[in-house]
C-alpha cells in the first residue's frame, strides 16, 4: 500500500532507512519539495510506529476517462487567430501527465517517460488525445509524455508527485494534468486545496517558473464541491468544460461560494475522427489541454504572467456563478486581439 509521508528531518537517509526498516517499509521516492516521501508499507500504524514521520497519509487514487479508438483530433476553436500572430509555441516545453503517448503520434514528442510497469504499450488513448489537442494549438511546442496510467484507474498520489519532480528536472514550462480523484476513495471531498498532492502542485508552481494546468473533473452533477484534486490546488489553472452549445457542461465539476474554482472554461468536446466516421469525446480532460495549448502557443511571445492574465481578462461571461465558470469561457479571438495589441504595446513601452 502506498503512503505519502512528511519526514521529521530533511537529513533522512533513504538507503539507511530502507535497510533498517526493510520488514516495515520501502521509501520509493524522495520528493524535491515539502520534505515528502513516497512510501510502500502494509499499514499506516506500521509507519507511525517507526517515529520517522510527522504525518502519514494514505495515497489517493486518480482516474482518466476511457477513450478507445484510432483517430485524428479536431477541436471547435478556430486556431487561425494564433497563426495570424505567428504564435506557434516554438521551443516551449510542455509536459503531459497522462496515459502515455507513442512516438510518432505527436509530431514534436521529444521524450516518453513511463512510471508504470507496462512500458511501451498503451492501454488507453486518453493521453494521445490530450497531446494532439495541445499540438493543434502549439505545433512548435516540444512535448514530453509522463505516463502514470495504463488502463485509466491505476494512478496514485506518489506517481503524480514523482511526475511533477520529473517535470521540474526537465525544466518544463507548462504541465498538463488531465485526471481526477476517484470520488469513492477514502478521502472523498475533504481536501480544499491543502492535501499532499495539491500542496505539492502549489509548491512546484511557486518554486519554479512552471505553469500547471489541471482538469476540474467530471462530477458536476454531484452536490457540493465536486472538483477533484489536483484541480483544487490554488496555484493550478483549473479548467471546467462547456458542451457543444457553448453552455456549461452538466458534468463539469464545480466549487461553491467558499471555494472559487474552476478558474476558466474551455470547450470540453473534440471530434475523434477515424476513416469515414467520427465520435465526440468529451469532458474536462479535453478542456484542460485547450488552455495548455493556447498558453504554450503564446508563452514566449507574451510571457507567462501576461499570457495568463490576458487569457482571464478576455473570457466570455456565460452568466454562471464564479464557482461554476471562473472567469468564463476562453475567447481566443478576443484574447489574441487584446494581448497582441494592448499587451505587446504596453510591454514595449515598459521596456523603453
mmCIF file of N, CA and C in Angstrom, residues 52-185:
data_model
loop_
_atom_site.group_PDB
_atom_site.id
_atom_site.type_symbol
_atom_site.label_atom_id
_atom_site.label_comp_id
_atom_site.label_asym_id
_atom_site.label_seq_id
_atom_site.Cartn_x
_atom_site.Cartn_y
_atom_site.Cartn_z
ATOM 1 N N UNK A 52 9.540 8.057 12.427
ATOM 2 C CA UNK A 52 10.294 8.800 11.410
ATOM 3 C C UNK A 52 9.506 9.942 10.780
ATOM 4 N N UNK A 53 8.169 9.911 10.940
ATOM 5 C CA UNK A 53 7.349 10.803 10.135
ATOM 6 C C UNK A 53 6.464 11.717 10.976
ATOM 7 N N UNK A 54 6.336 12.973 10.522
ATOM 8 C CA UNK A 54 5.428 13.915 11.165
ATOM 9 C C UNK A 54 3.977 13.629 10.773
ATOM 10 N N UNK A 55 3.791 13.260 9.507
ATOM 11 C CA UNK A 55 2.450 12.955 9.012
ATOM 12 C C UNK A 55 2.514 11.749 8.077
ATOM 13 N N UNK A 56 1.457 10.969 8.115
ATOM 14 C CA UNK A 56 1.342 9.811 7.222
ATOM 15 C C UNK A 56 -0.049 9.859 6.594
ATOM 16 N N UNK A 57 -0.108 9.877 5.269
ATOM 17 C CA UNK A 57 -1.386 9.946 4.567
ATOM 18 C C UNK A 57 -1.455 8.844 3.522
ATOM 19 N N UNK A 58 -2.509 8.076 3.565
ATOM 20 C CA UNK A 58 -2.693 7.044 2.547
ATOM 21 C C UNK A 58 -2.787 7.702 1.179
ATOM 22 N N UNK A 59 -2.110 7.134 0.210
ATOM 23 C CA UNK A 59 -2.113 7.692 -1.136
ATOM 24 C C UNK A 59 -3.519 7.688 -1.710
ATOM 25 N N UNK A 60 -3.873 8.780 -2.384
ATOM 26 C CA UNK A 60 -5.150 8.844 -3.079
ATOM 27 C C UNK A 60 -5.068 8.103 -4.410
ATOM 28 N N UNK A 61 -6.236 7.796 -4.951
ATOM 29 C CA UNK A 61 -6.298 7.153 -6.262
ATOM 30 C C UNK A 61 -6.990 8.086 -7.254
ATOM 31 N N UNK A 62 -6.466 8.112 -8.468
ATOM 32 C CA UNK A 62 -6.968 9.003 -9.502
ATOM 33 C C UNK A 62 -7.309 8.203 -10.752
ATOM 34 N N UNK A 63 -8.077 8.846 -11.651
ATOM 35 C CA UNK A 63 -8.505 8.136 -12.851
ATOM 36 C C UNK A 63 -8.467 9.057 -14.067
ATOM 37 N N UNK A 64 -8.480 8.423 -15.239
ATOM 38 C CA UNK A 64 -8.637 9.083 -16.521
ATOM 39 C C UNK A 64 -9.955 8.630 -17.123
ATOM 40 N N UNK A 65 -10.432 9.394 -18.115
ATOM 41 C CA UNK A 65 -11.579 8.918 -18.893
ATOM 42 C C UNK A 65 -11.088 7.872 -19.883
ATOM 43 N N UNK A 66 -11.900 6.886 -20.161
ATOM 44 C CA UNK A 66 -11.520 5.860 -21.138
ATOM 45 C C UNK A 66 -11.949 6.260 -22.540
ATOM 46 N N UNK A 67 -10.998 6.257 -23.457
ATOM 47 C CA UNK A 67 -11.291 6.569 -24.858
ATOM 48 C C UNK A 67 -10.541 5.557 -25.703
ATOM 49 N N UNK A 68 -11.249 4.765 -26.468
ATOM 50 C CA UNK A 68 -10.607 3.720 -27.268
ATOM 51 C C UNK A 68 -11.008 3.841 -28.733
ATOM 52 N N UNK A 69 -10.099 4.352 -29.535
ATOM 53 C CA UNK A 69 -10.339 4.456 -30.973
ATOM 54 C C UNK A 69 -9.059 4.883 -31.663
ATOM 55 N N UNK A 70 -8.988 4.685 -32.974
ATOM 56 C CA UNK A 70 -7.896 5.254 -33.764
ATOM 57 C C UNK A 70 -8.401 6.576 -34.318
ATOM 58 N N UNK A 71 -7.546 7.607 -34.372
ATOM 59 C CA UNK A 71 -8.149 8.905 -34.588
ATOM 60 C C UNK A 71 -7.216 9.993 -35.087
ATOM 61 N N UNK A 72 -7.896 11.019 -35.572
ATOM 62 C CA UNK A 72 -7.362 12.367 -35.644
ATOM 63 C C UNK A 72 -8.221 13.167 -34.681
ATOM 64 N N UNK A 73 -7.739 14.322 -34.266
ATOM 65 C CA UNK A 73 -8.481 15.107 -33.283
ATOM 66 C C UNK A 73 -8.744 16.507 -33.819
ATOM 67 N N UNK A 74 -9.996 16.950 -33.711
ATOM 68 C CA UNK A 74 -10.332 18.323 -34.102
ATOM 69 C C UNK A 74 -11.112 18.994 -32.989
ATOM 70 N N UNK A 75 -10.665 20.186 -32.577
ATOM 71 C CA UNK A 75 -11.418 20.987 -31.612
ATOM 72 C C UNK A 75 -12.227 22.019 -32.381
ATOM 73 N N UNK A 76 -13.153 22.672 -31.683
ATOM 74 C CA UNK A 76 -14.050 23.613 -32.345
ATOM 75 C C UNK A 76 -13.539 25.058 -32.325
ATOM 76 N N UNK A 77 -12.383 25.304 -31.719
ATOM 77 C CA UNK A 77 -11.852 26.671 -31.668
ATOM 78 C C UNK A 77 -11.035 26.943 -32.925
ATOM 79 N N UNK A 78 -11.264 28.100 -33.527
ATOM 80 C CA UNK A 78 -10.552 28.477 -34.742
ATOM 81 C C UNK A 78 -9.130 28.910 -34.394
ATOM 82 N N UNK A 79 -8.157 28.137 -34.830
ATOM 83 C CA UNK A 79 -6.760 28.389 -34.465
ATOM 84 C C UNK A 79 -6.105 29.463 -35.326
ATOM 85 N N UNK A 80 -6.820 29.971 -36.331
ATOM 86 C CA UNK A 80 -6.230 30.974 -37.210
ATOM 87 C C UNK A 80 -5.824 32.240 -36.467
ATOM 88 N N UNK A 81 -6.511 32.508 -35.364
ATOM 89 C CA UNK A 81 -6.173 33.710 -34.590
ATOM 90 C C UNK A 81 -4.750 33.623 -34.042
ATOM 91 N N UNK A 82 -4.345 32.436 -33.644
ATOM 92 C CA UNK A 82 -2.972 32.258 -33.170
ATOM 93 C C UNK A 82 -1.982 32.322 -34.326
ATOM 94 N N UNK A 83 -2.333 31.666 -35.426
ATOM 95 C CA UNK A 83 -1.422 31.633 -36.568
ATOM 96 C C UNK A 83 -1.185 33.031 -37.122
ATOM 97 N N UNK A 84 -2.211 33.884 -37.062
ATOM 98 C CA UNK A 84 -2.068 35.240 -37.601
ATOM 99 C C UNK A 84 -1.086 36.076 -36.789
ATOM 100 N N UNK A 85 -0.837 35.676 -35.553
ATOM 101 C CA UNK A 85 0.143 36.390 -34.716
ATOM 102 C C UNK A 85 1.494 35.669 -34.687
ATOM 103 N N UNK A 86 1.607 34.619 -35.499
ATOM 104 C CA UNK A 86 2.833 33.806 -35.548
ATOM 105 C C UNK A 86 3.136 33.164 -34.189
ATOM 106 N N UNK A 87 2.089 32.877 -33.440
ATOM 107 C CA UNK A 87 2.249 32.246 -32.124
ATOM 108 C C UNK A 87 2.026 30.744 -32.267
ATOM 109 N N UNK A 88 3.102 30.010 -32.369
ATOM 110 C CA UNK A 88 3.016 28.572 -32.603
ATOM 111 C C UNK A 88 3.694 27.759 -31.499
ATOM 112 N N UNK A 89 4.196 28.466 -30.486
ATOM 113 C CA UNK A 89 4.777 27.763 -29.343
ATOM 114 C C UNK A 89 6.156 27.189 -29.583
ATOM 115 N N UNK A 90 6.931 27.779 -30.480
ATOM 116 C CA UNK A 90 8.245 27.217 -30.802
ATOM 117 C C UNK A 90 9.125 27.088 -29.564
ATOM 118 N N UNK A 91 9.632 25.885 -29.367
ATOM 119 C CA UNK A 91 10.588 25.569 -28.306
ATOM 120 C C UNK A 91 10.011 25.683 -26.886
ATOM 121 N N UNK A 92 8.716 25.841 -26.760
ATOM 122 C CA UNK A 92 8.095 25.801 -25.432
ATOM 123 C C UNK A 92 7.994 24.343 -25.011
ATOM 124 N N UNK A 93 8.411 24.034 -23.794
ATOM 125 C CA UNK A 93 8.381 22.644 -23.331
ATOM 126 C C UNK A 93 7.090 22.377 -22.556
ATOM 127 N N UNK A 94 6.368 21.356 -22.991
ATOM 128 C CA UNK A 94 5.072 21.013 -22.387
ATOM 129 C C UNK A 94 5.129 19.571 -21.891
ATOM 130 N N UNK A 95 4.825 19.376 -20.634
ATOM 131 C CA UNK A 95 4.755 18.033 -20.056
ATOM 132 C C UNK A 95 3.312 17.575 -19.974
ATOM 133 N N UNK A 96 3.072 16.295 -20.221
ATOM 134 C CA UNK A 96 1.720 15.733 -20.203
ATOM 135 C C UNK A 96 1.708 14.536 -19.258
ATOM 136 N N UNK A 97 1.131 14.716 -18.078
ATOM 137 C CA UNK A 97 0.977 13.625 -17.116
ATOM 138 C C UNK A 97 -0.328 12.917 -17.456
ATOM 139 N N UNK A 98 -0.223 11.680 -17.962
ATOM 140 C CA UNK A 98 -1.422 11.047 -18.516
ATOM 141 C C UNK A 98 -1.170 9.551 -18.727
ATOM 142 N N UNK A 99 -1.828 9.004 -19.771
ATOM 143 C CA UNK A 99 -1.751 7.566 -20.025
ATOM 144 C C UNK A 99 -0.690 7.209 -21.057
ATOM 145 N N UNK A 100 0.168 8.174 -21.392
ATOM 146 C CA UNK A 100 1.249 7.903 -22.328
ATOM 147 C C UNK A 100 0.901 8.258 -23.757
ATOM 148 N N UNK A 101 1.944 8.527 -24.555
ATOM 149 C CA UNK A 101 1.802 8.819 -25.978
ATOM 150 C C UNK A 101 2.904 8.046 -26.700
ATOM 151 N N UNK A 102 2.549 7.389 -27.786
ATOM 152 C CA UNK A 102 3.559 6.660 -28.549
ATOM 153 C C UNK A 102 4.348 7.610 -29.439
ATOM 154 N N UNK A 103 5.613 7.308 -29.612
ATOM 155 C CA UNK A 103 6.446 8.059 -30.537
ATOM 156 C C UNK A 103 5.787 8.045 -31.921
ATOM 157 N N UNK A 104 5.711 9.214 -32.538
ATOM 158 C CA UNK A 104 5.113 9.313 -33.859
ATOM 159 C C UNK A 104 3.667 9.762 -33.834
ATOM 160 N N UNK A 105 2.969 9.582 -32.688
ATOM 161 C CA UNK A 105 1.579 10.006 -32.610
ATOM 162 C C UNK A 105 1.448 11.522 -32.521
ATOM 163 N N UNK A 106 2.455 12.176 -31.975
ATOM 164 C CA UNK A 106 2.531 13.638 -31.959
ATOM 165 C C UNK A 106 3.863 14.040 -32.586
ATOM 166 N N UNK A 107 3.817 15.017 -33.469
ATOM 167 C CA UNK A 107 4.993 15.349 -34.284
ATOM 168 C C UNK A 107 6.188 15.790 -33.452
ATOM 169 N N UNK A 108 5.934 16.547 -32.395
ATOM 170 C CA UNK A 108 7.040 17.098 -31.606
ATOM 171 C C UNK A 108 7.158 16.426 -30.240
ATOM 172 N N UNK A 109 6.839 15.136 -30.171
ATOM 173 C CA UNK A 109 7.029 14.382 -28.935
ATOM 174 C C UNK A 109 8.512 14.036 -28.818
ATOM 175 N N UNK A 110 9.203 14.678 -27.876
ATOM 176 C CA UNK A 110 10.655 14.507 -27.804
ATOM 177 C C UNK A 110 11.089 13.492 -26.765
ATOM 178 N N UNK A 111 10.205 13.185 -25.806
ATOM 179 C CA UNK A 111 10.600 12.232 -24.769
ATOM 180 C C UNK A 111 9.374 11.539 -24.195
ATOM 181 N N UNK A 112 9.507 10.247 -23.911
ATOM 182 C CA UNK A 112 8.449 9.493 -23.243
ATOM 183 C C UNK A 112 9.034 8.850 -21.989
ATOM 184 N N UNK A 113 8.364 9.075 -20.874
ATOM 185 C CA UNK A 113 8.800 8.535 -19.588
ATOM 186 C C UNK A 113 7.645 7.714 -19.023
ATOM 187 N N UNK A 114 7.930 6.494 -18.603
ATOM 188 C CA UNK A 114 6.876 5.581 -18.160
ATOM 189 C C UNK A 114 7.079 5.216 -16.693
ATOM 190 N N UNK A 115 6.108 5.570 -15.848
ATOM 191 C CA UNK A 115 6.166 5.228 -14.427
ATOM 192 C C UNK A 115 5.315 4.004 -14.104
ATOM 193 N N UNK A 116 4.784 3.360 -15.138
ATOM 194 C CA UNK A 116 4.008 2.143 -14.929
ATOM 195 C C UNK A 116 4.865 0.934 -15.302
ATOM 196 N N UNK A 117 4.334 -0.231 -15.067
ATOM 197 C CA UNK A 117 5.068 -1.458 -15.389
ATOM 198 C C UNK A 117 4.803 -1.931 -16.819
ATOM 199 N N UNK A 118 3.985 -1.187 -17.570
ATOM 200 C CA UNK A 118 3.608 -1.627 -18.912
ATOM 201 C C UNK A 118 4.532 -1.114 -20.008
ATOM 202 N N UNK A 119 5.372 -0.156 -19.647
ATOM 203 C CA UNK A 119 6.394 0.384 -20.556
ATOM 204 C C UNK A 119 5.789 0.881 -21.861
ATOM 205 N N UNK A 120 6.213 0.319 -23.008
ATOM 206 C CA UNK A 120 5.876 0.923 -24.295
ATOM 207 C C UNK A 120 4.449 0.669 -24.781
ATOM 208 N N UNK A 121 3.725 -0.245 -24.161
ATOM 209 C CA UNK A 121 2.357 -0.496 -24.614
ATOM 210 C C UNK A 121 1.401 0.504 -23.964
ATOM 211 N N UNK A 122 0.345 0.861 -24.706
ATOM 212 C CA UNK A 122 -0.651 1.801 -24.197
ATOM 213 C C UNK A 122 -1.985 1.080 -24.021
ATOM 214 N N UNK A 123 -2.602 1.256 -22.863
ATOM 215 C CA UNK A 123 -3.901 0.646 -22.619
ATOM 216 C C UNK A 123 -5.036 1.634 -22.759
ATOM 217 N N UNK A 124 -4.707 2.913 -23.038
ATOM 218 C CA UNK A 124 -5.713 3.959 -23.083
ATOM 219 C C UNK A 124 -5.217 5.062 -24.013
ATOM 220 N N UNK A 125 -6.070 5.563 -24.877
ATOM 221 C CA UNK A 125 -5.678 6.608 -25.826
ATOM 222 C C UNK A 125 -5.894 8.024 -25.299
ATOM 223 N N UNK A 126 -6.276 8.136 -24.050
ATOM 224 C CA UNK A 126 -6.556 9.431 -23.425
ATOM 225 C C UNK A 126 -5.383 10.399 -23.582
ATOM 226 N N UNK A 127 -4.183 9.946 -23.265
ATOM 227 C CA UNK A 127 -3.003 10.820 -23.330
ATOM 228 C C UNK A 127 -2.704 11.296 -24.736
ATOM 229 N N UNK A 128 -2.966 10.430 -25.722
ATOM 230 C CA UNK A 128 -2.723 10.809 -27.114
ATOM 231 C C UNK A 128 -3.675 11.907 -27.552
ATOM 232 N N UNK A 129 -4.938 11.817 -27.158
ATOM 233 C CA UNK A 129 -5.897 12.872 -27.490
ATOM 234 C C UNK A 129 -5.468 14.186 -26.847
ATOM 235 N N UNK A 130 -5.079 14.140 -25.573
ATOM 236 C CA UNK A 130 -4.607 15.347 -24.889
ATOM 237 C C UNK A 130 -3.419 15.941 -25.637
ATOM 238 N N UNK A 131 -2.459 15.100 -26.004
ATOM 239 C CA UNK A 131 -1.280 15.579 -26.727
ATOM 240 C C UNK A 131 -1.630 16.200 -28.062
ATOM 241 N N UNK A 132 -2.573 15.596 -28.793
ATOM 242 C CA UNK A 132 -2.963 16.114 -30.097
ATOM 243 C C UNK A 132 -3.693 17.449 -29.974
ATOM 244 N N UNK A 133 -4.481 17.617 -28.932
ATOM 245 C CA UNK A 133 -5.156 18.903 -28.712
ATOM 246 C C UNK A 133 -4.115 19.999 -28.481
ATOM 247 N N UNK A 134 -3.157 19.732 -27.614
ATOM 248 C CA UNK A 134 -2.099 20.715 -27.334
ATOM 249 C C UNK A 134 -1.327 21.030 -28.610
ATOM 250 N N UNK A 135 -0.963 19.998 -29.338
ATOM 251 C CA UNK A 135 -0.204 20.149 -30.576
ATOM 252 C C UNK A 135 -0.980 20.969 -31.609
ATOM 253 N N UNK A 136 -2.300 20.840 -31.611
ATOM 254 C CA UNK A 136 -3.112 21.601 -32.559
ATOM 255 C C UNK A 136 -3.008 23.096 -32.365
ATOM 256 N N UNK A 137 -2.870 23.531 -31.122
ATOM 257 C CA UNK A 137 -2.741 24.961 -30.830
ATOM 258 C C UNK A 137 -1.288 25.429 -30.856
ATOM 259 N N UNK A 138 -0.369 24.572 -30.482
ATOM 260 C CA UNK A 138 1.047 24.945 -30.381
ATOM 261 C C UNK A 138 1.900 23.916 -31.121
ATOM 262 N N UNK A 139 1.853 23.914 -32.458
ATOM 263 C CA UNK A 139 2.585 22.892 -33.216
ATOM 264 C C UNK A 139 4.099 22.963 -33.065
ATOM 265 N N UNK A 140 4.602 24.076 -32.561
ATOM 266 C CA UNK A 140 6.045 24.187 -32.367
ATOM 267 C C UNK A 140 6.515 23.760 -30.993
ATOM 268 N N UNK A 141 5.574 23.436 -30.091
ATOM 269 C CA UNK A 141 5.939 23.062 -28.718
ATOM 270 C C UNK A 141 6.598 21.692 -28.681
ATOM 271 N N UNK A 142 7.498 21.517 -27.727
ATOM 272 C CA UNK A 142 8.204 20.254 -27.529
ATOM 273 C C UNK A 142 7.498 19.488 -26.414
ATOM 274 N N UNK A 143 6.934 18.337 -26.749
ATOM 275 C CA UNK A 143 6.105 17.581 -25.806
ATOM 276 C C UNK A 143 6.898 16.482 -25.103
ATOM 277 N N UNK A 144 6.653 16.344 -23.811
ATOM 278 C CA UNK A 144 7.180 15.235 -23.028
ATOM 279 C C UNK A 144 6.014 14.485 -22.402
ATOM 280 N N UNK A 145 5.915 13.204 -22.680
ATOM 281 C CA UNK A 145 4.856 12.368 -22.117
ATOM 282 C C UNK A 145 5.374 11.682 -20.857
ATOM 283 N N UNK A 146 4.651 11.875 -19.750
ATOM 284 C CA UNK A 146 4.977 11.186 -18.496
ATOM 285 C C UNK A 146 3.798 10.269 -18.181
ATOM 286 N N UNK A 147 4.002 8.987 -18.411
ATOM 287 C CA UNK A 147 2.908 8.027 -18.291
ATOM 288 C C UNK A 147 2.729 7.594 -16.841
ATOM 289 N N UNK A 148 1.533 7.880 -16.292
ATOM 290 C CA UNK A 148 1.223 7.484 -14.914
ATOM 291 C C UNK A 148 0.100 6.459 -14.857
ATOM 292 N N UNK A 149 -0.546 6.208 -16.010
ATOM 293 C CA UNK A 149 -1.683 5.283 -16.026
ATOM 294 C C UNK A 149 -1.616 4.400 -17.254
ATOM 295 N N UNK A 150 -2.128 3.195 -17.131
ATOM 296 C CA UNK A 150 -2.223 2.306 -18.288
ATOM 297 C C UNK A 150 -3.692 2.130 -18.676
ATOM 298 N N UNK A 151 -4.486 1.561 -17.775
ATOM 299 C CA UNK A 151 -5.896 1.341 -18.081
ATOM 300 C C UNK A 151 -6.769 2.536 -17.709
ATOM 301 N N UNK A 152 -6.288 3.394 -16.804
ATOM 302 C CA UNK A 152 -7.053 4.603 -16.512
ATOM 303 C C UNK A 152 -7.353 4.838 -15.046
ATOM 304 N N UNK A 153 -7.410 3.774 -14.228
ATOM 305 C CA UNK A 153 -7.747 3.964 -12.816
ATOM 306 C C UNK A 153 -6.645 3.411 -11.918
ATOM 307 N N UNK A 154 -5.403 3.469 -12.412
ATOM 308 C CA UNK A 154 -4.290 2.900 -11.659
ATOM 309 C C UNK A 154 -3.269 3.980 -11.283
ATOM 310 N N UNK A 155 -3.761 5.190 -11.012
ATOM 311 C CA UNK A 155 -2.882 6.324 -10.701
ATOM 312 C C UNK A 155 -2.911 6.573 -9.197
ATOM 313 N N UNK A 156 -1.736 6.871 -8.634
ATOM 314 C CA UNK A 156 -1.643 7.162 -7.200
ATOM 315 C C UNK A 156 -1.021 8.534 -6.979
ATOM 316 N N UNK A 157 -1.179 9.039 -5.761
ATOM 317 C CA UNK A 157 -0.560 10.313 -5.379
ATOM 318 C C UNK A 157 0.942 10.277 -5.636
ATOM 319 N N UNK A 158 1.560 9.164 -5.298
ATOM 320 C CA UNK A 158 3.008 9.053 -5.447
ATOM 321 C C UNK A 158 3.464 9.239 -6.879
ATOM 322 N N UNK A 159 2.715 8.670 -7.813
ATOM 323 C CA UNK A 159 3.088 8.828 -9.227
ATOM 324 C C UNK A 159 2.965 10.283 -9.671
ATOM 325 N N UNK A 160 1.949 10.966 -9.179
ATOM 326 C CA UNK A 160 1.779 12.376 -9.561
ATOM 327 C C UNK A 160 2.929 13.211 -9.010
ATOM 328 N N UNK A 161 3.303 12.973 -7.755
ATOM 329 C CA UNK A 161 4.422 13.706 -7.155
ATOM 330 C C UNK A 161 5.722 13.410 -7.899
ATOM 331 N N UNK A 162 5.963 12.150 -8.218
ATOM 332 C CA UNK A 162 7.156 11.790 -8.994
ATOM 333 C C UNK A 162 7.153 12.495 -10.348
ATOM 334 N N UNK A 163 5.982 12.547 -10.971
ATOM 335 C CA UNK A 163 5.872 13.168 -12.291
ATOM 336 C C UNK A 163 6.169 14.656 -12.243
ATOM 337 N N UNK A 164 5.677 15.325 -11.218
ATOM 338 C CA UNK A 164 5.957 16.758 -11.075
ATOM 339 C C UNK A 164 7.449 16.982 -10.885
ATOM 340 N N UNK A 165 8.093 16.117 -10.107
ATOM 341 C CA UNK A 165 9.549 16.222 -9.933
ATOM 342 C C UNK A 165 10.280 16.037 -11.259
ATOM 343 N N UNK A 166 9.828 15.088 -12.062
ATOM 344 C CA UNK A 166 10.435 14.872 -13.383
ATOM 345 C C UNK A 166 10.283 16.125 -14.232
ATOM 346 N N UNK A 167 9.095 16.738 -14.197
ATOM 347 C CA UNK A 167 8.849 17.957 -14.975
ATOM 348 C C UNK A 167 9.765 19.092 -14.526
ATOM 349 N N UNK A 168 9.986 19.188 -13.219
ATOM 350 C CA UNK A 168 10.900 20.216 -12.699
ATOM 351 C C UNK A 168 12.318 19.966 -13.193
ATOM 352 N N UNK A 169 12.760 18.705 -13.119
ATOM 353 C CA UNK A 169 14.111 18.354 -13.592
ATOM 354 C C UNK A 169 14.300 18.672 -15.069
ATOM 355 N N UNK A 170 13.235 18.506 -15.848
ATOM 356 C CA UNK A 170 13.311 18.734 -17.292
ATOM 357 C C UNK A 170 13.064 20.191 -17.674
ATOM 358 N N UNK A 171 12.849 21.037 -16.674
ATOM 359 C CA UNK A 171 12.604 22.464 -16.908
ATOM 360 C C UNK A 171 11.391 22.667 -17.822
ATOM 361 N N UNK A 172 10.323 21.930 -17.537
ATOM 362 C CA UNK A 172 9.086 22.037 -18.304
ATOM 363 C C UNK A 172 8.455 23.407 -18.062
ATOM 364 N N UNK A 173 7.982 24.048 -19.128
ATOM 365 C CA UNK A 173 7.328 25.354 -18.999
ATOM 366 C C UNK A 173 5.873 25.235 -18.557
ATOM 367 N N UNK A 174 5.145 24.284 -19.161
ATOM 368 C CA UNK A 174 3.718 24.112 -18.862
ATOM 369 C C UNK A 174 3.448 22.618 -18.682
ATOM 370 N N UNK A 175 2.745 22.288 -17.624
ATOM 371 C CA UNK A 175 2.459 20.892 -17.304
ATOM 372 C C UNK A 175 0.955 20.678 -17.322
ATOM 373 N N UNK A 176 0.484 19.740 -18.128
ATOM 374 C CA UNK A 176 -0.943 19.426 -18.218
ATOM 375 C C UNK A 176 -1.251 18.162 -17.415
ATOM 376 N N UNK A 177 -2.229 18.268 -16.498
ATOM 377 C CA UNK A 177 -2.657 17.120 -15.698
ATOM 378 C C UNK A 177 -4.158 16.937 -15.893
ATOM 379 N N UNK A 178 -4.534 16.063 -16.810
ATOM 380 C CA UNK A 178 -5.947 15.806 -17.097
ATOM 381 C C UNK A 178 -6.389 14.515 -16.420
ATOM 382 N N UNK A 179 -6.569 14.585 -15.113
ATOM 383 C CA UNK A 179 -7.070 13.441 -14.361
ATOM 384 C C UNK A 179 -7.856 13.967 -13.178
ATOM 385 N N UNK A 180 -8.507 13.065 -12.472
ATOM 386 C CA UNK A 180 -9.307 13.499 -11.337
ATOM 387 C C UNK A 180 -9.312 12.436 -10.246
ATOM 388 N N UNK A 181 -9.611 12.886 -9.050
ATOM 389 C CA UNK A 181 -9.681 11.999 -7.903
ATOM 390 C C UNK A 181 -10.849 11.038 -8.047
ATOM 391 N N UNK A 182 -10.594 9.776 -7.733
ATOM 392 C CA UNK A 182 -11.697 8.819 -7.656
ATOM 393 C C UNK A 182 -12.559 9.176 -6.450
ATOM 394 N N UNK A 183 -13.800 9.565 -6.682
ATOM 395 C CA UNK A 183 -14.631 10.088 -5.599
ATOM 396 C C UNK A 183 -15.078 9.024 -4.606
ATOM 397 N N UNK A 184 -14.897 7.743 -4.942
ATOM 398 C CA UNK A 184 -15.225 6.710 -3.961
ATOM 399 C C UNK A 184 -14.003 6.360 -3.109
ATOM 400 N N UNK A 185 -12.942 7.138 -3.301
ATOM 401 C CA UNK A 185 -11.750 6.950 -2.487
ATOM 402 C C UNK A 185 -12.046 7.335 -1.037
#
